[in-house]
């Protein structure tokens, strides 16, 4: 078994990896100041982006939840990897050969890495089998739905042969153990032993947002197959169906580039294929589960929806199951900043069938003919009532009023009061009163009315943050100087940097950060030095150091930022010289002017003035 990865390799892999590329695969990042990118935090749910990434420092920090770290900690937190697995993954990504302290090579033996590798090997096996004679039924299935060999290859579609252990045998020959195949969800355990989970089925690889294959979805083809119509990979350490959207790896780039940003949520693998081939390249689908809060979180990170300009379009079958799915989605849709819509073909066709019967243009037109989800849900709520009777209209109003009452947008709610009034043929004032009543008696009304419990006794000490620092010129100088040192210290004159950081600061939290920076300024020319300095800040001030490293430094460009950081360093030194001068002026008043001490003090004052002018002069 390989030992610990050589530290030189750990540092080299990190130095060669752009942290923005890794985080950008999961989070839509936008420029936010010099050398800084910003997006929605992947570690907590937020509506306004507070997650900052500084590629030059290889560092990220969320000003909302406080999460921060380097590219390794990001992968470890997002994918639940060990440190060694994170290093190995990045090394594989850039083609770097790792060395281990025991002299061994770099075998891919760590648990999660092996599961990813097993899924990749399985996907290749299934793709190759699609060309076999047995897979003719699968090729016909695809062809009847308008998918040729090129489409199958683009989406990685494959075929699982009917045999008991074809995949198992093929992967065992590649060195995978049965325990690994079981942990990856590729095999099942029966009375006769281990057997392939997918047999005699068309298979779609399910990839996470970074493009890694984490599982599979398989469609029944043979009449003698008594299993479910669709069979997915079970929950594993790398596959969680509530966190995965099929097709997102292919759609994410066009989602992020769209104006407005639009995501189309469909119901199946073939619907995703049909949409993409028809030009709706932002289509995704859930994998054997209802669309839920976790899916919304994933999409919001990709959309980067800091405004309400984005669109999420749901396609649902018009049957009872589709209507139920729409209502579930509506319950979660308020988590989006984007506007939500529903697109249902007039004849009830799903996107795949619509493309077969009416062509690509009909699929694109379906998305353009979308209706606001609120209207769709209102129509669903009132559909079962006899609107020809007074009793039916009143009952329908009571059923639909909570939908309108749940709208928190002060501009939308009055408009939907009028929409509902028109649907029911009722007086808008009557509808408005019922909506108001529904809002007061809603499930969250008690929470709104009751004051929060007093938790002061158990509350932790307040965390020192940039926002909590006092507004004072000395604090502003120290804050901005530390920000500049951490972000651009590698380009400041080393002597000036050492001198400035050796001076005590007046704010205790900032002084704690300064002390850690002072210990590491000798390494300022080395990559990652600032992160090491922040990690050395004593608690409870480490979070403040992380914010200073990630915050937007006020300057027009990088050269201006370097000049400003150096100017702040000189200002700190000048402040210290001014303090010394004030002490000397006081001492001069206490001794005779013509005494030896008086003359020495005046010489010292002259030297301080000269030194101050030298410090403040342009470098």
XYZ file of C-alpha atoms in Angstrom:
619
model
C 0.000 0.000 0.000
C 1.352 3.414 -0.945
C 2.410 5.679 1.863
C 1.976 9.397 2.325
C 2.215 11.588 -0.778
C 5.456 13.557 -0.898
C 4.856 17.123 0.294
C 6.688 18.543 -2.707
C 4.130 16.835 -4.958
C 1.222 18.093 -2.861
C 2.517 21.644 -3.271
C 3.296 21.211 -6.959
C -0.166 19.858 -7.842
C -1.816 22.729 -6.014
C 0.451 25.270 -7.699
C -0.405 23.862 -11.139
C -4.160 23.826 -10.484
C -6.315 26.887 -10.998
C -8.783 26.798 -8.123
C -11.256 28.833 -10.191
C -11.424 26.023 -12.773
C -12.272 23.450 -10.108
C -14.844 25.569 -8.282
C -16.184 26.940 -11.565
C -17.333 23.441 -12.545
C -19.875 23.597 -9.729
C -20.463 27.305 -9.136
C -21.097 30.061 -11.680
C -18.350 32.574 -10.931
C -18.258 36.196 -12.054
C -15.524 38.833 -11.738
C -15.818 40.758 -8.473
C -12.915 43.113 -8.076
C -9.240 42.753 -8.845
C -8.187 39.097 -8.906
C -11.451 38.018 -7.292
C -14.433 35.966 -8.453
C -17.806 35.629 -6.783
C -20.734 33.202 -6.868
C -23.407 31.523 -4.772
C -21.922 29.539 -1.913
C -22.022 25.765 -2.462
C -21.927 25.127 1.285
C -25.104 26.924 2.316
C -28.291 28.167 0.710
C -28.172 31.856 -0.178
C -29.860 34.239 -2.597
C -27.114 36.840 -2.961
C -23.571 35.683 -3.777
C -21.141 35.945 -0.878
C -18.692 33.217 -1.947
C -15.361 34.711 -3.057
C -12.567 32.940 -4.906
C -9.074 34.371 -5.315
C -7.256 32.290 -7.970
C -3.902 33.972 -7.381
C -3.967 32.987 -3.716
C -5.619 29.614 -4.396
C -8.171 30.500 -1.731
C -11.939 30.700 -1.317
C -14.046 32.201 1.455
C -17.764 32.638 2.041
C -18.710 35.830 3.854
C -22.070 34.259 4.661
C -21.266 30.948 6.350
C -17.525 31.389 6.928
C -16.364 28.345 4.919
C -12.900 28.819 3.454
C -9.855 26.932 2.285
C -7.812 25.835 -0.713
C -8.572 23.597 -3.673
C -7.997 20.447 -1.603
C -10.393 21.480 1.150
C -12.994 22.397 -1.494
C -12.897 18.922 -3.020
C -12.859 17.275 0.397
C -15.924 19.200 1.549
C -17.876 18.939 -1.699
C -17.136 15.311 -2.553
C -16.315 13.942 0.918
C -12.831 12.896 -0.142
C -9.868 12.186 2.034
C -6.912 14.521 1.629
C -4.990 11.891 -0.322
C -7.959 11.289 -2.628
C -8.236 15.015 -3.341
C -4.538 15.233 -4.251
C -4.765 12.119 -6.411
C -7.805 13.419 -8.266
C -6.147 16.728 -9.120
C -2.898 15.012 -10.050
C -4.803 12.764 -12.447
C -6.543 15.785 -13.891
C -3.285 17.505 -14.856
C -1.383 14.315 -15.686
C 1.087 14.656 -12.828
C 2.812 11.536 -11.470
C 2.761 11.467 -7.689
C 5.512 10.039 -5.507
C 4.983 8.492 -2.108
C 7.233 8.593 0.904
C 7.786 4.843 0.799
C 9.022 5.198 -2.764
C 5.947 3.585 -4.283
C 4.204 4.695 -7.432
C 0.758 6.251 -7.442
C -1.765 3.426 -7.409
C -5.413 4.471 -7.481
C -6.407 2.419 -4.443
C -8.344 4.871 -2.302
C -12.001 4.004 -1.826
C -13.933 6.745 -3.607
C -11.356 6.955 -6.379
C -11.894 3.268 -7.060
C -15.657 3.735 -7.233
C -15.274 6.495 -9.808
C -12.874 4.320 -11.779
C -15.277 1.370 -11.655
C -18.087 3.517 -13.025
C -15.894 4.793 -15.839
C -14.910 1.231 -16.729
C -18.557 0.132 -16.628
C -19.610 3.013 -18.887
C -16.983 2.009 -21.431
C -18.142 -1.616 -21.248
C -21.783 -0.663 -21.828
C -20.911 1.633 -24.748
C -18.942 -1.127 -26.439
C -21.816 -3.581 -25.957
C -24.238 -1.276 -27.800
C -22.533 -2.380 -31.046
C -23.099 -6.096 -30.316
C -25.670 -8.264 -32.089
C -27.646 -8.713 -28.873
C -28.017 -4.937 -28.538
C -30.021 -4.686 -31.772
C -33.169 -4.253 -29.665
C -31.556 -1.297 -27.930
C -30.435 0.305 -31.187
C -33.977 -0.071 -32.551
C -35.365 1.548 -29.399
C -33.094 4.530 -29.945
C -33.739 4.724 -33.671
C -37.506 4.696 -33.215
C -37.102 7.751 -31.000
C -34.967 9.638 -33.457
C -31.572 8.953 -31.925
C -28.779 7.816 -34.228
C -25.344 6.437 -33.370
C -23.915 9.952 -33.034
C -26.573 10.894 -30.475
C -25.947 7.696 -28.518
C -22.217 8.391 -28.469
C -22.742 12.030 -27.390
C -24.777 10.971 -24.360
C -22.704 7.845 -23.684
C -25.673 5.499 -24.072
C -24.773 1.809 -23.815
C -26.257 -1.642 -23.474
C -26.054 -4.108 -20.585
C -26.100 -7.691 -21.938
C -28.561 -10.201 -20.527
C -26.003 -12.548 -18.997
C -25.644 -13.114 -15.280
C -22.182 -11.624 -14.758
C -20.849 -10.175 -18.028
C -19.964 -6.828 -16.482
C -18.632 -8.445 -13.316
C -16.247 -10.643 -15.253
C -15.051 -7.832 -17.496
C -14.306 -5.502 -14.600
C -12.683 -8.202 -12.467
C -10.228 -8.704 -15.334
C -9.397 -5.004 -14.995
C -8.524 -5.483 -11.322
C -11.751 -4.439 -9.612
C -12.880 -6.557 -6.682
C -16.463 -7.672 -6.127
C -16.576 -5.557 -2.989
C -15.688 -2.492 -5.062
C -18.306 -3.324 -7.688
C -20.907 -3.788 -4.977
C -19.947 -0.490 -3.321
C -20.329 1.223 -6.710
C -23.835 -0.218 -7.129
C -22.868 -2.162 -10.245
C -23.646 -5.624 -8.858
C -26.237 -7.079 -6.514
C -26.138 -9.968 -4.076
C -28.533 -12.857 -4.599
C -28.933 -16.419 -3.334
C -26.672 -17.630 -6.111
C -24.052 -15.007 -5.370
C -23.120 -11.710 -6.996
C -24.783 -10.780 -10.290
C -24.866 -7.757 -12.600
C -27.427 -5.194 -11.477
C -28.151 -4.094 -15.061
C -28.966 -6.888 -17.515
C -30.663 -6.745 -20.907
C -31.223 -2.990 -20.679
C -30.343 0.226 -22.428
C -28.048 2.183 -20.099
C -27.416 5.903 -19.632
C -24.397 7.072 -17.611
C -25.344 9.555 -14.898
C -22.659 12.161 -14.382
C -22.233 14.814 -11.727
C -21.813 18.476 -12.600
C -18.063 17.989 -13.133
C -18.639 15.222 -15.683
C -17.620 12.290 -13.511
C -19.734 9.171 -13.947
C -21.354 8.403 -10.587
C -24.112 5.970 -11.573
C -26.423 4.653 -14.286
C -30.050 4.622 -15.352
C -31.280 1.580 -17.274
C -34.428 1.112 -19.355
C -36.221 -2.236 -19.666
C -36.276 -3.624 -23.224
C -37.233 -7.321 -23.086
C -40.713 -8.701 -22.434
C -39.348 -11.298 -20.017
C -37.762 -8.620 -17.823
C -39.965 -8.422 -14.720
C -38.079 -5.537 -13.197
C -39.169 -1.890 -13.130
C -39.333 0.082 -16.372
C -36.383 2.189 -15.225
C -33.728 0.918 -12.825
C -31.126 3.254 -11.360
C -27.945 2.846 -9.387
C -28.759 2.569 -5.667
C -27.476 5.157 -3.201
C -23.700 4.875 -2.855
C -20.966 7.006 -1.363
C -20.613 8.824 -4.702
C -24.202 8.653 -6.033
C -27.020 10.466 -4.278
C -30.039 10.802 -6.547
C -31.363 13.870 -4.728
C -28.164 15.756 -5.628
C -27.791 14.699 -9.267
C -29.489 16.015 -12.404
C -29.044 14.015 -15.590
C -27.550 16.102 -18.378
C -26.320 18.927 -16.161
C -22.711 18.227 -17.108
C -23.652 18.901 -20.747
C -26.062 21.754 -20.024
C -24.125 23.793 -17.455
C -22.056 25.817 -19.911
C -25.063 26.979 -21.916
C -27.022 27.614 -18.712
C -24.297 29.920 -17.408
C -23.942 31.714 -20.761
C -27.640 32.220 -21.423
C -29.292 35.643 -21.438
C -31.567 35.175 -19.681
C -30.267 32.048 -18.005
C -32.768 29.266 -18.590
C -32.968 25.723 -17.260
C -35.500 23.247 -18.659
C -36.440 20.421 -16.293
C -37.863 17.368 -18.076
C -38.855 13.946 -16.788
C -36.580 11.390 -18.449
C -33.308 10.555 -20.168
C -34.805 10.461 -23.667
C -36.492 13.810 -23.053
C -33.110 15.334 -22.198
C -31.632 13.853 -25.374
C -34.538 15.118 -27.500
C -34.297 18.636 -26.086
C -30.547 18.901 -26.587
C -30.746 17.588 -30.140
C -33.567 20.041 -30.861
C -31.443 22.963 -29.681
C -32.762 23.237 -26.115
C -29.331 22.533 -24.688
C -30.110 23.530 -21.099
C -32.428 20.573 -20.411
C -31.855 18.333 -17.383
C -33.817 15.609 -15.609
C -34.016 14.070 -12.170
C -32.845 10.486 -11.751
C -35.636 8.359 -10.378
C -36.812 10.829 -7.756
C -39.019 13.897 -7.468
C -37.541 17.341 -8.103
C -36.614 18.699 -4.683
C -34.760 21.274 -2.638
C -31.325 19.707 -3.219
C -31.814 19.886 -6.987
C -32.711 23.561 -6.680
C -29.535 24.212 -4.710
C -27.448 22.547 -7.434
C -29.142 24.549 -10.197
C -28.869 27.869 -8.385
C -25.122 27.435 -8.067
C -24.827 26.818 -11.793
C -27.193 29.656 -12.708
C -25.573 32.097 -10.300
C -29.019 33.656 -9.985
C -28.238 36.759 -7.970
C -31.103 38.461 -9.824
C -34.595 37.376 -10.831
C -33.746 37.408 -14.539
C -33.328 33.628 -14.851
C -35.990 31.153 -15.931
C -36.694 27.572 -14.879
C -39.140 25.793 -17.169
C -40.714 22.525 -15.991
C -42.301 20.081 -18.424
C -44.903 17.757 -16.924
C -47.156 15.091 -18.330
C -50.787 16.248 -18.182
C -51.834 13.111 -16.303
C -52.438 12.888 -12.550
C -48.839 11.940 -11.803
C -47.567 14.925 -13.799
C -49.931 17.280 -12.030
C -48.799 15.948 -8.664
C -45.165 16.476 -9.677
C -45.976 20.053 -10.674
C -47.506 20.803 -7.291
C -44.469 19.351 -5.516
C -42.160 21.457 -7.670
C -44.213 24.567 -6.955
C -43.822 23.987 -3.227
C -40.043 24.150 -3.678
C -39.892 26.742 -6.471
C -39.886 29.680 -4.048
C -36.274 28.745 -3.292
C -35.350 30.010 -6.751
C -34.613 33.640 -7.426
C -35.452 32.814 -11.033
C -38.959 32.913 -12.454
C -40.581 29.470 -12.764
C -42.737 28.284 -15.631
C -44.546 25.183 -16.851
C -44.574 23.973 -20.452
C -47.142 21.310 -21.404
C -47.703 20.327 -25.028
C -51.348 20.804 -26.119
C -51.704 17.112 -26.924
C -49.858 15.988 -23.831
C -46.732 14.762 -25.605
C -43.430 14.678 -23.764
C -40.438 16.353 -25.500
C -39.186 13.065 -26.954
C -42.530 12.137 -28.559
C -43.117 15.738 -29.601
C -39.816 15.748 -31.486
C -40.666 12.455 -33.206
C -44.080 13.641 -34.381
C -43.547 17.322 -35.058
C -39.812 17.935 -35.243
C -37.169 19.989 -33.492
C -38.995 23.260 -34.008
C -41.985 22.032 -32.021
C -39.734 21.284 -29.024
C -38.271 24.776 -29.120
C -41.740 26.280 -29.529
C -42.981 24.340 -26.503
C -40.433 26.070 -24.299
C -41.329 29.471 -25.700
C -45.031 28.809 -25.028
C -44.414 28.340 -21.332
C -46.873 29.631 -18.723
C -46.021 30.968 -15.260
C -46.040 28.154 -12.744
C -48.342 30.125 -10.431
C -51.034 30.175 -13.114
C -50.551 26.467 -13.774
C -50.938 25.622 -10.088
C -53.980 27.889 -9.730
C -55.603 26.083 -12.658
C -54.800 22.732 -11.052
C -56.354 23.825 -7.745
C -59.630 24.967 -9.277
C -59.932 22.259 -11.953
C -62.109 19.937 -9.851
C -64.800 22.469 -8.962
C -68.027 23.309 -10.751
C -67.473 26.961 -11.565
C -71.006 27.245 -12.917
C -72.320 27.307 -9.341
C -71.797 29.828 -6.567
C -70.798 27.055 -4.168
C -68.257 25.717 -6.658
C -66.673 29.122 -7.223
C -66.399 29.817 -3.494
C -64.897 26.401 -2.829
C -62.430 26.909 -5.698
C -61.449 30.291 -4.269
C -60.731 28.758 -0.880
C -58.610 26.067 -2.541
C -56.591 28.491 -4.649
C -56.272 31.471 -2.276
C -53.333 29.945 -0.314
C -51.342 29.716 -3.574
C -51.669 33.472 -4.114
C -51.194 34.225 -0.414
C -47.870 32.395 -0.517
C -46.489 34.887 -3.049
C -44.257 37.299 -1.181
C -43.526 39.639 -4.085
C -45.611 42.787 -3.360
C -46.034 43.386 -7.093
C -46.955 39.838 -8.097
C -49.574 39.112 -5.454
C -52.063 41.865 -6.443
C -51.768 40.825 -10.086
C -52.538 37.193 -9.274
C -55.481 38.285 -7.153
C -56.902 39.726 -10.351
C -55.958 36.600 -12.338
C -57.753 34.381 -9.844
C -60.773 36.707 -9.822
C -61.005 36.447 -13.626
C -60.645 32.647 -13.547
C -63.510 32.352 -11.075
C -65.666 35.243 -12.200
C -65.614 36.779 -8.715
C -65.212 40.308 -7.435
C -61.471 41.089 -6.990
C -62.183 42.587 -3.558
C -63.731 39.304 -2.383
C -60.735 37.402 -3.715
C -58.312 39.837 -2.068
C -59.992 39.363 1.333
C -59.861 35.573 1.028
C -56.208 35.682 0.016
C -55.476 37.918 3.017
C -57.302 35.514 5.311
C -55.403 32.553 3.868
C -52.143 34.380 4.484
C -52.979 35.022 8.123
C -53.988 31.418 8.756
C -51.185 29.848 6.745
C -48.746 27.325 8.195
C -46.103 29.972 8.787
C -48.387 32.509 10.475
C -47.701 31.237 13.965
C -43.980 31.451 13.309
C -44.373 35.045 12.089
C -46.437 36.050 15.137
C -44.439 34.333 17.850
C -41.225 36.044 18.893
C -38.087 33.909 18.711
C -37.051 32.293 22.002
C -34.400 33.970 24.075
C -31.194 32.150 23.266
C -28.810 34.708 24.674
C -27.655 32.415 27.448
C -26.482 29.760 24.970
C -25.298 32.069 22.192
C -21.581 31.859 21.322
C -19.344 34.896 21.461
C -19.822 37.141 18.444
C -17.408 36.434 15.605
C -15.210 39.368 14.618
C -15.840 40.159 10.964
C -14.989 42.937 8.560
C -18.538 44.221 8.920
C -18.285 44.379 12.716
C -15.052 46.394 12.810
C -15.513 49.944 14.154
C -15.552 52.832 11.692
C -12.325 54.642 12.581
C -9.438 55.861 10.456
C -6.845 53.810 12.364
C -8.928 50.656 12.007
C -9.480 51.364 8.304
C -5.735 51.779 7.780
C -4.923 48.519 9.566
C -7.740 46.644 7.825
C -6.820 47.772 4.327
C -3.122 47.258 4.939
C -3.628 43.650 6.034
C -5.883 43.065 3.048
C -3.178 44.391 0.735
C -0.391 42.444 2.465
C -2.210 39.113 2.291
C -3.241 39.546 -1.322
C -0.224 41.341 -2.800
C 2.538 40.869 -0.252
C 4.554 38.821 -2.745
C 4.987 41.987 -4.834
C 5.806 44.443 -2.033
C 9.413 45.267 -1.136
C 10.337 42.577 1.450
C 12.065 45.048 3.760
C 9.097 47.396 3.787
C 6.706 44.494 4.346
C 8.720 43.156 7.287
C 8.962 46.607 8.838
C 5.234 47.337 8.518
C 4.078 43.992 9.892
C 6.458 44.200 12.846
C 4.550 47.205 14.215
C 1.791 46.581 16.731
C -1.769 47.392 15.629
C -4.279 49.258 17.762
C -7.274 47.010 17.127
C -6.772 43.670 18.968
C -8.403 41.459 16.316
C -6.409 43.062 13.503
C -3.271 42.840 15.594
C -3.803 39.091 15.972
C -3.919 38.768 12.177
C -0.885 41.041 11.834
C 1.141 38.884 14.213
C 0.479 35.778 12.090
C 1.326 37.658 8.896
C 4.562 38.901 10.455
C 5.609 35.313 11.163
C 5.176 34.355 7.494
C 6.365 37.402 5.542
C 9.697 35.716 4.946
C 7.829 33.252 2.716
C 5.868 35.911 0.820
C 7.563 34.999 -2.442
C 6.298 31.399 -2.165
C 2.923 30.288 -3.477
C 0.327 29.817 -0.765
C 2.142 31.787 1.919
C -0.899 33.918 2.726
C -3.062 30.869 3.397
C -0.467 29.546 5.815
C -0.424 32.927 7.545
C -4.206 32.931 7.903
C -4.188 29.379 9.243
C -1.767 30.559 11.955
C -4.068 33.329 13.219
C -5.162 32.563 16.761
C -8.828 32.056 17.522
C -11.289 33.678 17.639
C -9.755 35.885 14.941
C -8.934 33.351 12.205
C -12.222 34.012 10.428
C -11.311 37.692 10.166
C -8.026 36.710 8.551
C -9.888 34.577 6.014
C -12.145 37.509 5.160
C -9.167 39.828 4.709
C -7.573 37.374 2.287
C -10.792 36.980 0.270
C -12.208 40.525 0.362
C -12.165 42.896 -2.608
C -9.147 45.176 -2.280
C -10.021 48.728 -3.394
C -8.037 49.509 -6.550
C -8.577 49.847 -10.301
C -6.181 47.146 -11.429
C -3.488 44.850 -10.073
C -0.653 47.321 -10.533
C -2.698 49.913 -8.695
C -3.431 47.386 -5.959
C 0.269 46.646 -5.475
C 1.065 50.362 -5.312
C -1.771 50.938 -2.860
C -0.673 48.055 -0.623
C 2.878 49.406 -0.542
C 1.537 52.897 0.230
C -0.444 51.481 3.151
C 2.700 49.815 4.462
C 4.505 53.151 4.352
C 1.545 54.815 6.071
C 1.802 52.321 8.945
C 5.502 53.033 9.345
C 4.817 56.787 9.189
C 2.117 56.412 11.839
C 4.613 54.737 14.141
C 7.181 57.471 13.469
C 4.532 60.095 14.244
C 3.810 58.387 17.552
C 7.517 58.413 18.403
C 7.736 62.098 17.457
C 4.810 62.946 19.744
C 6.591 61.272 22.637
C 9.813 63.148 21.881
C 8.002 66.486 21.697
C 6.611 65.837 25.151
C 10.062 64.972 26.434
C 11.569 68.151 24.921
C 9.191 70.226 27.035
C 10.497 68.586 30.201
C 14.232 69.262 29.785
C 16.261 72.477 29.405
C 16.725 73.450 25.760
C 20.477 73.970 26.129
C 21.082 70.737 28.033
C 22.764 67.666 26.589
C 19.441 65.777 26.743
C 17.642 68.662 25.024
C 20.144 68.732 22.153
C 19.958 64.921 21.773
C 16.175 65.045 21.637
C 16.194 67.691 18.931
C 18.647 65.656 16.866
C 16.378 62.645 17.261
C 13.353 64.726 16.164
C 15.250 65.867 13.079
C 16.170 62.280 12.250
C 12.541 61.189 12.655
C 11.379 63.882 10.244
C 13.999 62.818 7.694
C 13.062 59.167 8.137
C 9.362 59.958 7.715
C 10.034 61.835 4.468
C 12.125 58.938 3.161
C 9.407 56.413 4.033
C 6.625 58.381 2.387
C 8.631 59.209 -0.721
C 7.694 57.285 -3.859
C 9.675 54.046 -4.101
